[in-house]
Structure formats: structure tokens, C-alpha cells
Coordinates of N, CA and C and ligand atoms in Angstrom, one line a residue:
X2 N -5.9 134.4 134.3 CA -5.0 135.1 133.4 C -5.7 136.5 133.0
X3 N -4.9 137.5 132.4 CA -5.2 139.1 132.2 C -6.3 138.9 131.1
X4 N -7.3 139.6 131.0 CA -8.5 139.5 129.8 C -7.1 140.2 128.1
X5 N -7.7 139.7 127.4 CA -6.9 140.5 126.3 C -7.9 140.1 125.0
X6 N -7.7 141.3 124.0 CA -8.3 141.6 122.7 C -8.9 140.3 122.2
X7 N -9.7 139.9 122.0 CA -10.2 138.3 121.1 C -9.1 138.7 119.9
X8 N -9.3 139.4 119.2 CA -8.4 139.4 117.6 C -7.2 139.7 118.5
X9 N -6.6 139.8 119.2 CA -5.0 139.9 119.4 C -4.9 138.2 119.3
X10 N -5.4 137.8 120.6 CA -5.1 136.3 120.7 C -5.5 135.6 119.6
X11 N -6.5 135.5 118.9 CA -6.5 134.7 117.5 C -5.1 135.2 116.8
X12 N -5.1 136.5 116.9 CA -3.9 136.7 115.5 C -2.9 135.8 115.9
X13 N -2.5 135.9 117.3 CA -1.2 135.4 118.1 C -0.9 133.9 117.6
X14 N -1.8 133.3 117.0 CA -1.7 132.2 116.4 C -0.8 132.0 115.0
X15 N -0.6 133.2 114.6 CA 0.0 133.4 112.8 C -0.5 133.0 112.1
X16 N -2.1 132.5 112.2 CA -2.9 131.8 111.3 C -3.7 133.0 110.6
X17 N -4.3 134.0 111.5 CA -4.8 135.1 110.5 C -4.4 136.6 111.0
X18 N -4.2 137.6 110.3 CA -3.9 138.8 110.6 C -5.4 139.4 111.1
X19 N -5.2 140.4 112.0 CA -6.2 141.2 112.8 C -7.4 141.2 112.1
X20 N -6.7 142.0 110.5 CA -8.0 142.3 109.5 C -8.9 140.8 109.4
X21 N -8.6 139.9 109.1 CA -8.8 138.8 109.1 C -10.0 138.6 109.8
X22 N -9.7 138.8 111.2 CA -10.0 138.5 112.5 C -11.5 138.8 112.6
X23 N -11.2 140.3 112.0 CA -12.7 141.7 111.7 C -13.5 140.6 110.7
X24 N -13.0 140.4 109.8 CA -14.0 139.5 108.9 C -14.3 138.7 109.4
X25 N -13.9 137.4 109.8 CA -14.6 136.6 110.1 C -15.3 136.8 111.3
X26 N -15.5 137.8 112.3 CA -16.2 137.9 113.2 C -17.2 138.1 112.7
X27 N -17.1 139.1 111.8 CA -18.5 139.9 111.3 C -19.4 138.9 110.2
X28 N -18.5 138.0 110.1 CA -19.1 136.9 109.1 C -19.6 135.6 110.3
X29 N -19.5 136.1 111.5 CA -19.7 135.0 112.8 C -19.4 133.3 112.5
X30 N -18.1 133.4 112.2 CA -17.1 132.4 112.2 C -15.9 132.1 113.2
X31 N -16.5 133.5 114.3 CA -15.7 133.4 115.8 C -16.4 132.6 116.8
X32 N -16.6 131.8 117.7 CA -17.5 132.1 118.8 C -16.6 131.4 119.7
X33 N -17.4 132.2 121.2 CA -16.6 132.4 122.4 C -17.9 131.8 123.1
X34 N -17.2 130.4 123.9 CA -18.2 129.2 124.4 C -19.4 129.4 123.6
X35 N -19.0 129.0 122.3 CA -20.2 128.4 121.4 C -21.7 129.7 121.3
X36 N -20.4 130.8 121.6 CA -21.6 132.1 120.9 C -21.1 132.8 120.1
X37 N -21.4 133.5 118.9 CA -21.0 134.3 117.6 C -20.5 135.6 118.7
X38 N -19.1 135.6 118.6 CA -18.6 136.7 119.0 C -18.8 138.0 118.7
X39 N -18.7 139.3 119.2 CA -19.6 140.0 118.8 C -18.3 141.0 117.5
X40 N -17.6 141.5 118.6 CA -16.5 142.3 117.8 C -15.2 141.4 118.9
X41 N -14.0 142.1 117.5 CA -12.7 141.1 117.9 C -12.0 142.1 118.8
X42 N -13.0 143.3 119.2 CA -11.9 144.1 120.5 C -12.5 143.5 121.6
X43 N -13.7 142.8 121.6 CA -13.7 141.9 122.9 C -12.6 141.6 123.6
X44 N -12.8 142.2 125.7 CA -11.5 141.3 125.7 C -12.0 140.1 126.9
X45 N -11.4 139.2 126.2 CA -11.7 137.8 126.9 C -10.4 137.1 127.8
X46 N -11.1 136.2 128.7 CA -9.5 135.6 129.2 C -9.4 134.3 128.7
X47 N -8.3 134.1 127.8 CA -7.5 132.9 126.7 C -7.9 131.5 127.4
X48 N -7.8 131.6 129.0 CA -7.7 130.4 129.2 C -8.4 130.0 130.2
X49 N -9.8 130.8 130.2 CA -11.0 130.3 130.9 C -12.1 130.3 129.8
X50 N -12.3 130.8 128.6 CA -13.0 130.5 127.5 C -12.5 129.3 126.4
X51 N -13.2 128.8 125.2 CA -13.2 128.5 124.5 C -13.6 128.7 123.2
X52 N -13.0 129.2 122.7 CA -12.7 130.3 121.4 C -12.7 129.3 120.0
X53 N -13.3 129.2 119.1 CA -13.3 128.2 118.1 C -13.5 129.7 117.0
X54 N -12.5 129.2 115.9 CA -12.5 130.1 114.2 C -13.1 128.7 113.6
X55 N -13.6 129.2 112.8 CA -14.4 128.2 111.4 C -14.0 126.8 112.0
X56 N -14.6 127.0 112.8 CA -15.2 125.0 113.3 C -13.9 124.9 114.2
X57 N -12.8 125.1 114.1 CA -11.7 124.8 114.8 C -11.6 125.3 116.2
X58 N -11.2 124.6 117.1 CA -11.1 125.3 118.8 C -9.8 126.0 118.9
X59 N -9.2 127.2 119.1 CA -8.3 127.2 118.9 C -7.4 127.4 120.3
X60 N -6.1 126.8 119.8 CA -5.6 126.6 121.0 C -4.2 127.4 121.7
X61 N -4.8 128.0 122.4 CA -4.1 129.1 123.1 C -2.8 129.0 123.7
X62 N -1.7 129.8 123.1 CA -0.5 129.2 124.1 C 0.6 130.7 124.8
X63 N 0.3 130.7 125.9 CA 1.3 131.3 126.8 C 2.3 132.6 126.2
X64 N 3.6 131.6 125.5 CA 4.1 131.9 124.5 C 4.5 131.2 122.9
X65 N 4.9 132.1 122.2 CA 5.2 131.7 121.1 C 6.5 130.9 119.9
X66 N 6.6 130.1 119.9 CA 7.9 129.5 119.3 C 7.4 128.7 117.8
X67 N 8.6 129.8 117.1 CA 8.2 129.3 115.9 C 9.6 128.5 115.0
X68 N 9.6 127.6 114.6 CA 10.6 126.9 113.5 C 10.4 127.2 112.2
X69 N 11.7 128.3 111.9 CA 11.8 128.7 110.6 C 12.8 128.1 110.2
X70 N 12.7 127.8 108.4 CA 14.2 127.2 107.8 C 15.0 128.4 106.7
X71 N 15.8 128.6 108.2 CA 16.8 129.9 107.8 C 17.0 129.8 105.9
X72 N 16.9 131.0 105.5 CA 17.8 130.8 104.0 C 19.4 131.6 104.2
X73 N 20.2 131.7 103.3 CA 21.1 132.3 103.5 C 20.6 133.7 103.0
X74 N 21.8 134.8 103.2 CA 21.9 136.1 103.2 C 20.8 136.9 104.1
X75 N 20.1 136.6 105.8 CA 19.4 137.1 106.8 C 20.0 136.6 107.9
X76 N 20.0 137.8 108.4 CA 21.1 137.7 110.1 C 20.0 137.1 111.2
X77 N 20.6 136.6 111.9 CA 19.9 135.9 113.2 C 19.9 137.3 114.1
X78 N 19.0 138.2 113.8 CA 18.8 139.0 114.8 C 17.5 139.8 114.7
X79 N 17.3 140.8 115.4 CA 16.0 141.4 116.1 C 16.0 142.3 115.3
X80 N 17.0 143.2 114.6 CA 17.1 144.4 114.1 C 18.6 144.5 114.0
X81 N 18.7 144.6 112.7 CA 20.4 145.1 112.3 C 20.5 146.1 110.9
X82 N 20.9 147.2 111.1 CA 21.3 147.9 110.0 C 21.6 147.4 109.0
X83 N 22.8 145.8 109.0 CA 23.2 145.8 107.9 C 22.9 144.7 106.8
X84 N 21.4 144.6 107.3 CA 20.8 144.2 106.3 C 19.4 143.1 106.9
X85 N 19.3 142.3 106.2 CA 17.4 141.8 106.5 C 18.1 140.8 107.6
X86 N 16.8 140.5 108.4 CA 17.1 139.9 109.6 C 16.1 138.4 109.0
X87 N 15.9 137.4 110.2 CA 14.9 136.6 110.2 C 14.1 136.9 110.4
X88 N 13.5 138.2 111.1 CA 12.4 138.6 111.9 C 11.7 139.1 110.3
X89 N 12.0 139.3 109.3 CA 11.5 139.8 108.5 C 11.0 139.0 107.6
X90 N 11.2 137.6 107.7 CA 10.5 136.3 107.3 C 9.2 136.0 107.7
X91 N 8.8 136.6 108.9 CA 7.7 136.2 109.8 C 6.6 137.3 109.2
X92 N 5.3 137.1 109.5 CA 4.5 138.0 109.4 C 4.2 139.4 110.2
X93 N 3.6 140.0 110.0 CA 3.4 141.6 111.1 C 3.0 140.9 112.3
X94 N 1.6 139.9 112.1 CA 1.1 139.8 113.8 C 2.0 138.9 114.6
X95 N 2.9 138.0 113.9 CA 4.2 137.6 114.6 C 5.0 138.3 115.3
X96 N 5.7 139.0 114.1 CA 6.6 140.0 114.4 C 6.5 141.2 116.0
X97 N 5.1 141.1 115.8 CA 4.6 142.0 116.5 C 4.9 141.4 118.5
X98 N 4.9 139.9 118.0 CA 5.3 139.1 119.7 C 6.0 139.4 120.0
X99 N 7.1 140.0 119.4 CA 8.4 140.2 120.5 C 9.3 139.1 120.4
X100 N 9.1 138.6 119.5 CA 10.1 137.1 119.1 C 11.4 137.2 118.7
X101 N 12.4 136.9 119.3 CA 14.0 137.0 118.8 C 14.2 135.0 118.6
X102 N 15.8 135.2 118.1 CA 15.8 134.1 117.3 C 16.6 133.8 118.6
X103 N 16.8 131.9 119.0 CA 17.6 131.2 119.8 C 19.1 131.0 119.1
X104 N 19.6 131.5 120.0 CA 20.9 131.4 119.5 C 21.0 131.7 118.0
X105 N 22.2 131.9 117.1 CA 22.3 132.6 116.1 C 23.0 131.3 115.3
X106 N 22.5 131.9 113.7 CA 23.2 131.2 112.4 C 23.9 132.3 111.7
X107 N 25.1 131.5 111.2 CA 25.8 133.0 110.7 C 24.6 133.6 109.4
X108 N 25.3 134.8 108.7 CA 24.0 134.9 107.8 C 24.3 134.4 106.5
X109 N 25.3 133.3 106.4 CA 25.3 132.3 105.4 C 24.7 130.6 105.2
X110 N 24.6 130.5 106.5 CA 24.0 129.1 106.9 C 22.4 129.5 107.3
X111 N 22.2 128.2 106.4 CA 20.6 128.1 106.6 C 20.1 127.3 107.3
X112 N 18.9 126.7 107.1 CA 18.3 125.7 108.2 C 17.7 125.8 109.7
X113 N 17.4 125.0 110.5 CA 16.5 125.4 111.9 C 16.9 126.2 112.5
X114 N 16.0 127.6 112.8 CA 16.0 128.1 113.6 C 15.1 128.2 114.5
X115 N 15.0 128.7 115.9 CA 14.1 128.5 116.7 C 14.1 130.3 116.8
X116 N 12.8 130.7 116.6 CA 12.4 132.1 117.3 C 10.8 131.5 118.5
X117 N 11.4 132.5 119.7 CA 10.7 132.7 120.4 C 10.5 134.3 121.4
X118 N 9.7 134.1 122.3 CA 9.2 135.2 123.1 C 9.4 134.9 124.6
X119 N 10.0 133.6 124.5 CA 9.9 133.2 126.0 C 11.5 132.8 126.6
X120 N 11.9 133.6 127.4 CA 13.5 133.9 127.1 C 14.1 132.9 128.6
X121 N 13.3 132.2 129.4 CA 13.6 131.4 130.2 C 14.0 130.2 129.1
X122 N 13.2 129.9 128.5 CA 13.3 127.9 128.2 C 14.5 128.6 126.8
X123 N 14.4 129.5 126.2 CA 15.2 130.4 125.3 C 17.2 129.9 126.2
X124 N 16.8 130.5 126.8 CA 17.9 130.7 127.4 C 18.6 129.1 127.8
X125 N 17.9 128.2 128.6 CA 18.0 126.8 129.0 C 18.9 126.4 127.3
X126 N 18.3 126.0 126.7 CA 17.9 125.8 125.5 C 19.7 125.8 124.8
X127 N 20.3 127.1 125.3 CA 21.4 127.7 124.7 C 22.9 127.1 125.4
X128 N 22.1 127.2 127.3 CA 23.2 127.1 128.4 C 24.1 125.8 127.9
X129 N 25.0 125.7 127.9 CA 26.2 124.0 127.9 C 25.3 122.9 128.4
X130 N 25.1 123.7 130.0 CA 24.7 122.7 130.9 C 23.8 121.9 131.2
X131 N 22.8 122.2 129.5 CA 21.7 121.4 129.1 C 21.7 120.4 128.1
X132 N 23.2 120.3 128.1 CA 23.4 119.5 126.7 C 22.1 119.0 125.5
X133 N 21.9 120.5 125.2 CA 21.3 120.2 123.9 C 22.2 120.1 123.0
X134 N 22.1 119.2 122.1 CA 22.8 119.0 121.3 C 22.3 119.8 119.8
X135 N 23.1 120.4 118.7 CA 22.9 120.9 117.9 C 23.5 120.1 117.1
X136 N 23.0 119.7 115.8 CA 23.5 119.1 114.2 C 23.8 119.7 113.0
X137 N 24.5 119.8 112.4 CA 24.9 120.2 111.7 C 25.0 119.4 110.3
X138 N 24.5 119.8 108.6 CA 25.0 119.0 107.8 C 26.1 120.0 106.9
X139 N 27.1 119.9 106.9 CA 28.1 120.8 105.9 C 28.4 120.0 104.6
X140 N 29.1 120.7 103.7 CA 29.7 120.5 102.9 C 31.1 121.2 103.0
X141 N 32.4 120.1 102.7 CA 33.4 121.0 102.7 C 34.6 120.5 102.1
X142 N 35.7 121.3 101.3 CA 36.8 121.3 100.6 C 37.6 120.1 101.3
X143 N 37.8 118.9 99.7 CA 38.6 118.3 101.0 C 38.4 116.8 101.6
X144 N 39.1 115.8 101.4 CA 38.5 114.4 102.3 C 38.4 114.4 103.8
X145 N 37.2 114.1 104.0 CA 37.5 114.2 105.3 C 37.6 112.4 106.2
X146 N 38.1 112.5 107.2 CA 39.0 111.0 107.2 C 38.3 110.9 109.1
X147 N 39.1 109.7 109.2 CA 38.8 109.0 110.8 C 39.5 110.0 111.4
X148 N 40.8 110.4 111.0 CA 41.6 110.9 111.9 C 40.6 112.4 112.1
X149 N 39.7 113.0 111.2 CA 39.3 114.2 111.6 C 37.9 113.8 112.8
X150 N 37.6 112.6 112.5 CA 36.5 112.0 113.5 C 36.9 112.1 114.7
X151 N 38.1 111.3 115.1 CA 39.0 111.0 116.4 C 39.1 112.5 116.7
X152 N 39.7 113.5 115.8 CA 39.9 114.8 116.8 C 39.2 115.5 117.4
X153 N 37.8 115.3 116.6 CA 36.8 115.8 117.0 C 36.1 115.6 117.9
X154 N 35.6 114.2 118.5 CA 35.9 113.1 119.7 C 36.5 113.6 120.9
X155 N 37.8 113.7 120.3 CA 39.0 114.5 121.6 C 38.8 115.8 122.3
X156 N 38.5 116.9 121.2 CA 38.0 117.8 121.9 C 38.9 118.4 121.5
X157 N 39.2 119.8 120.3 CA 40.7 120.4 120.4 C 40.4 121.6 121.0
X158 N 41.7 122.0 120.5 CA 42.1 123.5 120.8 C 42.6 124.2 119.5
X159 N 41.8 125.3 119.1 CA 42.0 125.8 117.8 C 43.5 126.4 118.0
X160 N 44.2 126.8 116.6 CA 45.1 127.8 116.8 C 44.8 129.3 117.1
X161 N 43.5 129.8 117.4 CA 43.9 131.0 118.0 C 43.2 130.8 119.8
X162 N 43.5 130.0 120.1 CA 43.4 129.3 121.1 C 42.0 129.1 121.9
X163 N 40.7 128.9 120.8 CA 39.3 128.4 121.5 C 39.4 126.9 121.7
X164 N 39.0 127.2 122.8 CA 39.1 125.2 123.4 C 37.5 124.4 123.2
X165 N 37.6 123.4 122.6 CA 36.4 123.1 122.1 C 35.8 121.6 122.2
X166 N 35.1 121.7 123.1 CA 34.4 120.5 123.4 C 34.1 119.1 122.9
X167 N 34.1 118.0 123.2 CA 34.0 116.8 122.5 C 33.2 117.3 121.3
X168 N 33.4 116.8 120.2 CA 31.7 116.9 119.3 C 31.6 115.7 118.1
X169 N 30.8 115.7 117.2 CA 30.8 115.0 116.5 C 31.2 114.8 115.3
X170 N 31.3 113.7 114.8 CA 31.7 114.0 113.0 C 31.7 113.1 112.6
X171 N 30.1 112.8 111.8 CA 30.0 111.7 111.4 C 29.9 111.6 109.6
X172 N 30.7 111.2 108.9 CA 31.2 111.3 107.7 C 29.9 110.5 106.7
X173 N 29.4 111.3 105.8 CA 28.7 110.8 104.7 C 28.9 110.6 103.3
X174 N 29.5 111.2 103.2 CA 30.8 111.2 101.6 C 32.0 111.8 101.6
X175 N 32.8 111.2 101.4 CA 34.5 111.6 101.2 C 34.8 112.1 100.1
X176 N 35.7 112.5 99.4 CA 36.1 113.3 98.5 C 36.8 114.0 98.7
X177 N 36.8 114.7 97.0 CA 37.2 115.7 96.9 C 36.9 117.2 97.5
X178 N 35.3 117.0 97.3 CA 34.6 117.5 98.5 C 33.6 116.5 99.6
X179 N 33.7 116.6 100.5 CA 32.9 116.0 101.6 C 31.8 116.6 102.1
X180 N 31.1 115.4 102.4 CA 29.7 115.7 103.4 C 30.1 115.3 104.7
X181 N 29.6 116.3 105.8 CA 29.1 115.2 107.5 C 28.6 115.6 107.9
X182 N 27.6 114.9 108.8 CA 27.1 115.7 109.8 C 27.9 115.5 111.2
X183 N 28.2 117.5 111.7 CA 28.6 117.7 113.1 C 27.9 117.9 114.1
X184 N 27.9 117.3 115.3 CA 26.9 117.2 116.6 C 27.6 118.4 117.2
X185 N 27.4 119.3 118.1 CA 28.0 120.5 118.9 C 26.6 120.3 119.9
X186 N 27.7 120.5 121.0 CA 27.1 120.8 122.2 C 26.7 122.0 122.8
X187 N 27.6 122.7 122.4 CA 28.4 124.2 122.8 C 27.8 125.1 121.2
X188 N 28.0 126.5 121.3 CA 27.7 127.6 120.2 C 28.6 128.4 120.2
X189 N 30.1 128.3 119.9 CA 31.1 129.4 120.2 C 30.8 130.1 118.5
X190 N 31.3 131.2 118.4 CA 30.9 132.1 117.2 C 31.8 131.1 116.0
X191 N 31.1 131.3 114.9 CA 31.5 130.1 113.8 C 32.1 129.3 113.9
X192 N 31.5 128.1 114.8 CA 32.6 127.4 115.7 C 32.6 125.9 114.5
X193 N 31.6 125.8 113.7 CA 31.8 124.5 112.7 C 33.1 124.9 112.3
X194 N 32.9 126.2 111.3 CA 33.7 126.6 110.3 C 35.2 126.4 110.8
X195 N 35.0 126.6 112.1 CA 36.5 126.9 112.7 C 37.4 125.4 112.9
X196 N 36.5 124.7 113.2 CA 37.0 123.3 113.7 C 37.2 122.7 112.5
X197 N 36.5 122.9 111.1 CA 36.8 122.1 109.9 C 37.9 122.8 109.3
X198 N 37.6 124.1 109.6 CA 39.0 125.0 108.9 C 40.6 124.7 109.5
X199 N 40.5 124.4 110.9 CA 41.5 124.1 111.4 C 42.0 122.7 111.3
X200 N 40.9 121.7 110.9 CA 41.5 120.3 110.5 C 41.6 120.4 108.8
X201 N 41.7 121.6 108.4 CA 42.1 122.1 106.7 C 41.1 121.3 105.8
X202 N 39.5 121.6 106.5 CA 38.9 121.4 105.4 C 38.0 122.8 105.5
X203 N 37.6 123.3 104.9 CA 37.4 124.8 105.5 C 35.1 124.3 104.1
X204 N 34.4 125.0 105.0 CA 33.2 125.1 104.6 C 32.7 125.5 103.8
X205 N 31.9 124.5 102.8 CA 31.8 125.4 101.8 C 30.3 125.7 101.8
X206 N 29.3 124.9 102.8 CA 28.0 124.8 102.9 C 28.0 124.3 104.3
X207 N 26.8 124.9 104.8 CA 26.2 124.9 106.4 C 24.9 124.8 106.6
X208 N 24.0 123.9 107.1 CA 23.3 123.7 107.3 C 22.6 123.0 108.5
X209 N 21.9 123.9 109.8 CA 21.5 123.0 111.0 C 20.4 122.4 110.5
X210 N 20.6 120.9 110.9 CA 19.1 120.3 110.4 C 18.3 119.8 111.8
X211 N 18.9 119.6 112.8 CA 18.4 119.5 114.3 C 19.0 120.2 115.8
X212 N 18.3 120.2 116.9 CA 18.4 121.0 117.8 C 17.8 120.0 118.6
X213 N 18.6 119.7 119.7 CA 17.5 118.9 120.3 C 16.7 117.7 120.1
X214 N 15.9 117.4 120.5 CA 14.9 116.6 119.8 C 14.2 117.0 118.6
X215 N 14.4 118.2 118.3 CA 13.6 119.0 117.0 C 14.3 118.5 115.7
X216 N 13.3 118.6 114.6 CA 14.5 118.2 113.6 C 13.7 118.9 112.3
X217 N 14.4 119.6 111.9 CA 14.2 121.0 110.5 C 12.7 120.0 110.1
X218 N 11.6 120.9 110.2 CA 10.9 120.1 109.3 C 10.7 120.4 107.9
X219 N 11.0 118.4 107.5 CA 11.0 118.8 105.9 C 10.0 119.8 104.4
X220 N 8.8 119.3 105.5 CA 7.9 120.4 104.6 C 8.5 121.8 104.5
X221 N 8.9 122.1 105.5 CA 9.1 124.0 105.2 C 10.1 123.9 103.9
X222 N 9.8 124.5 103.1 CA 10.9 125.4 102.3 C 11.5 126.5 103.0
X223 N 12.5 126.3 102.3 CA 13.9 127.5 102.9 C 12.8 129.1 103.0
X224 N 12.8 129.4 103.8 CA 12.3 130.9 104.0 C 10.9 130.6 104.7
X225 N 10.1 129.7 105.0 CA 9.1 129.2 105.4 C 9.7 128.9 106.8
X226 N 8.3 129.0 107.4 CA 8.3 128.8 109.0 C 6.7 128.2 109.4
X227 N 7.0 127.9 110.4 CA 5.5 127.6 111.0 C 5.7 127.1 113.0
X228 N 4.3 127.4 113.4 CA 4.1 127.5 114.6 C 4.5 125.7 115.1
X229 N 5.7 125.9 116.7 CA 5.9 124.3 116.9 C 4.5 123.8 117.4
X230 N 4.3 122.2 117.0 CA 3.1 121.5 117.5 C 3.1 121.9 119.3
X231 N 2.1 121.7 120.2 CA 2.7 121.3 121.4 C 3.2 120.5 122.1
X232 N 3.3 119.0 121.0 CA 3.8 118.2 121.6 C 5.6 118.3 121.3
X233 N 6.2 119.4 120.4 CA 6.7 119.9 119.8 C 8.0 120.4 121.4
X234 N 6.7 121.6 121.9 CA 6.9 122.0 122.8 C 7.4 121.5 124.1
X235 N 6.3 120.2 124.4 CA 6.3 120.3 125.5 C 7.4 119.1 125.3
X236 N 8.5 118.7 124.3 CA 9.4 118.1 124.3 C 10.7 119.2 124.7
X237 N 10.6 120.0 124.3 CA 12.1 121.4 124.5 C 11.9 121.6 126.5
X238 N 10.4 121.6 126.7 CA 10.4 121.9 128.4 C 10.8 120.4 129.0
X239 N 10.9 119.7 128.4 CA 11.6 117.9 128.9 C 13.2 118.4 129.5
X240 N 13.6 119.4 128.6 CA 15.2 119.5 129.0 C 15.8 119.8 129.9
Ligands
URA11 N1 28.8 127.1 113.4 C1 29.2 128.0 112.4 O1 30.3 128.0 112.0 N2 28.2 128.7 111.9 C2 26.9 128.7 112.2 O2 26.1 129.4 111.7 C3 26.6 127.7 113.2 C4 27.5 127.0 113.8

């Protein structure tokens, strides 16, 4: 692999910013195969050395995928005029990856999102034909009943005529207002909203709590993110 910056590749971790990087070098709390690194413009190759910060080995990865828990009012995007993105949740030496968010949440629903840099397994990830499945928990106006279970099951066709795939709808409280969680296979644009609105219970809360095998981790607070484990990983490349 290409030699590159020792402080780029530590930062790449989101664990310390560049400056960071400078300090503890100069405090020789870097070392490269078990020597006090000298400066962090060293450039080394990631994955023929062994690079350890403050006692830790640290472990180098390819690309980067991070699980943030969307809040409301930030758009699933890279850069948008009309207003804060997710990308602005992340830190500078994140930011700095080249990370776009998988697939989008409107900018009212909160919960799992996946940002990455790596636009193959990105892309798999999204396609139908991987049936990943996506979860959903809502709240919404309204009892929701078997018959909305069954139609959803069936597979409709909205009235402005999006045709929409078997999915799920598994009911947690009835009411006046209701809870469920919906399984989607598919990502058509506000496609929950659309399918509860059209069985006339219309959303009044959105929330993805899984993707996949992935599932929102509880520790994050809303606006909090953190780097997937590898074992994390190397479950999304299972697909
Ligand atoms: N379906 C929606 O309606 N909105 C989302 O953000 C995600 C799925």
C-alpha cells in the first residue's frame, strides 16, 4: 500500500485531530514497530507497520464507516445550502474523508445512519437486490389495525401511483396514536410516510433504529456518532 502521513492515518481514526497527533508524538506516545516516532509528517505504509498511540495498536482500516444517530432538523447530504447537513456532526479530520451518508433520512427523522467513503459496499448496501432490510420505529395519528398489517404484507400501490414492495408492520401500541415498527426493503423518497399516510394514518415520528444486521447503537445520543467495530464491518461485507 501507498506510504502516507503517520498523523493523517492516526487522525483517520476520529480518535485524535492532527494537532493531537503533533503532541503526542513529541510527547513519544507514537511508536512505529515499537520506536518513538519521530514527527507525524512521517510517511509510513499503514499496513506493513505497526503503529501503537498511548499503549494501544492502532488499527488501520482501508475505509471509513461511521454510525451516527441522526437528530432531526440536518439533511442527509454532503453539502446543501439549505441548511446543516450530517456531515457537520462529524469532526474536521472525518469530515475531511470524503464521507457521504448511505442512502438518505428525510431531515425530520432521526436515528441510524451510515456515513461512509467507500461507495462500492455503499452502494450494494442501497441496491433492492440485496435485500437489506431497513427498520423503522414511527409514531402515528390513528389506530393502526391487522388490516394495515395485511396490506402492507400485500404490497400496495399508493394513489399517486408508487408501487411498493411487500414490507412490514409490526404493531406495538394501538390507539389513538400508535407505535410500529416498519421493515422496508426498498428506499423510495418518504416512502414510510407515504404508505401510513395512504392507509390514513399519516406520521407523526420517524425513527430508523436498524439497517441490516446493524442496529442504532444505544449508547450514542442523538447527534453522536462513532467509528463501526470491524466485526461491525465485516458483517455489512457478509451481504
Ligand atoms: N421513509 C420516510 O418516509 N422517511 C425517511 O426518512 C425514511 C424512510
Amino acid at each position: 500500500m501507498e506510504k502516507q502521513r503517520l498523523d493523517k492515518i492516526i487522525a483517520s481514526t476520529g480518535k485524535f485531530s492532527r494537532r493531537e497527533v503533533k503532541l503526542l508524538v513529541r510527547q513519544g506516545r507514537v511508536l512505529v514497530d515499537g520506536l518513538p516516532a519521530r514527527s507525524g509528517e512521517d510517511k509510513v505504509d499503514p499496513q506493513s507497520v505497526e503503529i501503537t498511540v498511548n499503549g494501544e495498536t492502532l488499527c488501520y482500516r482501508k475505509f471509513t464507516w461511521v454510525m451516527l444517530n441522526k437528530p432531526a432538523g440536518y439533511l442527509s447530504a454532503t453539502e446543501d445550502g439549505r441548511g446543516p447537513t450530517v456531515l457537520d456532526l462529524l469532526p474536521p479530520e472525518l469530515k475531511k474523508q470524503g464521507l457521504f451518508p448511505v442512502g438518505r433520512l428525510d431531515k425530520d427523522t432521526e436515528g441510524l445512519l451510515l456515513l461512509t467513503n467507500e461507495g462500492g459496499l455503499a452502494h450494494d448496501l442501497l441496491s433492492p437486490r440485496h435485500h437489506v432490510d431497513k427498520v423503522y420505529y414511527t409514531r402515528v395519528a390513528g389506530r393502526l389495525t391487522e388490516e394495515d398489517c395485511r396490506a402492507f404484507a400485500a404490497g400496495m400501490t399508493l394513489d399517486d401511483g408508487l408501487v411498493c414492495q411487500p414490507a412490514g408492520l409490526k404493531i406495538l401500541k394501538a390507539g389513538e396514536e400508535s407505535e410500529a415498527h416498519v421493515t422496508l426493503r426498498e428506499g423510495k423518497f418518504h416512502q414510510v410516510k407515504r404508505m401510513l399516510a395512504f392507509r390514513g394514518k399519516p406520521v407523526l415520528y420517524l425513527e430508523r433504529v436498524q439497517m441490516g444486521n446493524l442496529t442504532l447503537d444505544p449508547a450514542l445520543a442523538r447527534g453522536e456518532f462513532r467509528l463501526l467495530t470491524e466485526n461491525e464491518e465485516a458483517t455489512l461485507r457478509k451481504i
